[in-house]
Amino acid sequence: MVVKAPKVAKPRRTGKQFIPRWAYVLFAVLAVLVLLRTFQRGVGTLKPAQAPVRPVTVAKVVTKDVPLYLDEIGACAAYETVQVQAQVNGVIIGRHFQDGSDAKKGDLLFTIDPRPFQAALDQAKAQAELDQVTLKRQEDLRARKVISQQDYDTAVANAQKSQAATEAAQVNLDWCYIKSPINGRVGLRNVDVGNLVGPSTPSLVTIQGLDPIYTDFTVAENDLPLVRKYLGGSNVKVQIHLADGSITPRTGDLYFIDNAVQPGSGTVKARGVTPNPDRALWPSEFVRVRFILDMLKNATLVPAQAVQVSQSGPFVFVVKPDNTVDLRPVKPGQRQEGDLTVIESGLKPDETVVVTGQLALAPGAKVAPQPHVAQSPSNSLESAAPKSSM
């Protein structure tokens, strides 16, 4: 009889734990959930971000009357220029003005020695009195028919001749007192007391009338059609001012415009006349001329910075009520005072335009508008001074 040996049980491994199957299933489910959440976040990051709000400065479109003009460079000229000349020969014994002083019409300038002319006047008066007495006597004799008609006619002629000689002597005596023929400013004298002068000598002094004053300028040939369109109108004016802004711009009238184009230069001469009561403008002084042709009624104006230029032409960004912008093509006109530009078409009154910050904009962009503060001329000069001496 065979006896089987009993089975010996294998000892358990104590270094490795047993993991149930359901734990593997739970881990797989958790991993799928984590991957799904990660994927959803990744898809969310692929969505386009909302465009940021752009800060800009804006201004309202304004309407007002502005001039239509041409800007030119001109030079002042005296309204009147007189070369004071001696009319009789004689020695100057008196000068009654200061060089460079103002003179009124009738003011005494020079005195020529009047004694020879006074003597000639006295002689002419004496002869005139004698001829008058002779004429009276001849009239009495003629009434009694004692003299001939020829003797009487001779006496009449002698009386008239002596009277004319007296008047001529009086004129020569008056010429000894040389007076200013106009209101103006006296220049530098050419002769002094003691000089012998006469009609053949050079002028004694020059007087120039400064109020009003002329302004000579030119108009380009290309601008002639525009000038002819408004020439003769009531709004045609000539406004002048100095380049340094030291005087207030002065407005006068168009005095003259030439009837031919200058050969070689392609310009037409023009002249304005402007009040100059304070004598601030002097002859031959260069000035800036604004030739005003007409007034534009209710013109549409925006700050000049608002107008931008693209390949399609000038445009502005218009701010809508919802603070988004719209690109609007415009037709700009002349630039006006206060850094404004005329817009001939493309905008309506009371619309709002972007003045600064256009580089970051596109049609439909959201903006945060702030009011535009126009830079005053004084501030602009101060800011420009350190950069340039222009």
mmCIF file with all atom_site columns, C-alpha atoms in Angstrom, residues 219 224-236 254-258 268 270 291-294:
data_model
loop_
_atom_site.group_PDB
_atom_site.id
_atom_site.type_symbol
_atom_site.label_atom_id
_atom_site.label_alt_id
_atom_site.label_comp_id
_atom_site.label_asym_id
_atom_site.label_entity_id
_atom_site.label_seq_id
_atom_site.pdbx_PDB_ins_code
_atom_site.Cartn_x
_atom_site.Cartn_y
_atom_site.Cartn_z
_atom_site.occupancy
_atom_site.B_iso_or_equiv
_atom_site.pdbx_formal_charge
_atom_site.auth_seq_id
_atom_site.auth_comp_id
_atom_site.auth_asym_id
_atom_site.auth_atom_id
_atom_site.pdbx_PDB_model_num
ATOM 1  C CA . VAL A 1 219 ? 0.250   135.965 -57.562 1.00 0.00 ? 219 VAL A CA 1
ATOM 2  C CA . LEU A 1 224 ? -4.962  133.348 -61.713 1.00 0.00 ? 224 LEU A CA 1
ATOM 3  C CA . PRO A 1 225 ? -8.201  131.468 -62.582 1.00 0.00 ? 225 PRO A CA 1
ATOM 4  C CA . LEU A 1 226 ? -9.158  131.408 -58.894 1.00 0.00 ? 226 LEU A CA 1
ATOM 5  C CA . VAL A 1 227 ? -8.244  135.086 -58.445 1.00 0.00 ? 227 VAL A CA 1
ATOM 6  C CA . ARG A 1 228 ? -10.207 136.167 -61.519 1.00 0.00 ? 228 ARG A CA 1
ATOM 7  C CA . LYS A 1 229 ? -13.235 134.287 -60.212 1.00 0.00 ? 229 LYS A CA 1
ATOM 8  C CA . TYR A 1 230 ? -13.454 136.479 -57.103 1.00 0.00 ? 230 TYR A CA 1
ATOM 9  C CA . LEU A 1 231 ? -11.780 139.665 -58.341 1.00 0.00 ? 231 LEU A CA 1
ATOM 10 C CA . GLY A 1 232 ? -13.998 142.675 -57.778 1.00 0.00 ? 232 GLY A CA 1
ATOM 11 C CA . GLY A 1 233 ? -16.000 141.014 -55.003 1.00 0.00 ? 233 GLY A CA 1
ATOM 12 C CA . SER A 1 234 ? -16.739 142.734 -51.720 1.00 0.00 ? 234 SER A CA 1
ATOM 13 C CA . ASN A 1 235 ? -14.842 140.101 -49.727 1.00 0.00 ? 235 ASN A CA 1
ATOM 14 C CA . VAL A 1 236 ? -11.500 140.594 -51.505 1.00 0.00 ? 236 VAL A CA 1
ATOM 15 C CA . LEU A 1 254 ? -6.590  145.378 -52.966 1.00 0.00 ? 254 LEU A CA 1
ATOM 16 C CA . TYR A 1 255 ? -5.304  148.538 -54.652 1.00 0.00 ? 255 TYR A CA 1
ATOM 17 C CA . PHE A 1 256 ? -3.907  147.223 -57.931 1.00 0.00 ? 256 PHE A CA 1
ATOM 18 C CA . ILE A 1 257 ? -3.315  144.025 -59.908 1.00 0.00 ? 257 ILE A CA 1
ATOM 19 C CA . ASP A 1 258 ? -1.305  144.013 -63.117 1.00 0.00 ? 258 ASP A CA 1
ATOM 20 C CA . VAL A 1 268 ? 1.441   138.784 -61.702 1.00 0.00 ? 268 VAL A CA 1
ATOM 21 C CA . ALA A 1 270 ? -0.367  143.018 -57.115 1.00 0.00 ? 270 ALA A CA 1
ATOM 22 C CA . PHE A 1 291 ? -4.705  137.497 -50.110 1.00 0.00 ? 291 PHE A CA 1
ATOM 23 C CA . ILE A 1 292 ? -8.325  136.848 -49.049 1.00 0.00 ? 292 ILE A CA 1
ATOM 24 C CA . LEU A 1 293 ? -10.574 136.096 -52.018 1.00 0.00 ? 293 LEU A CA 1
ATOM 25 C CA . ASP A 1 294 ? -13.887 135.194 -50.373 1.00 0.00 ? 294 ASP A CA 1
#
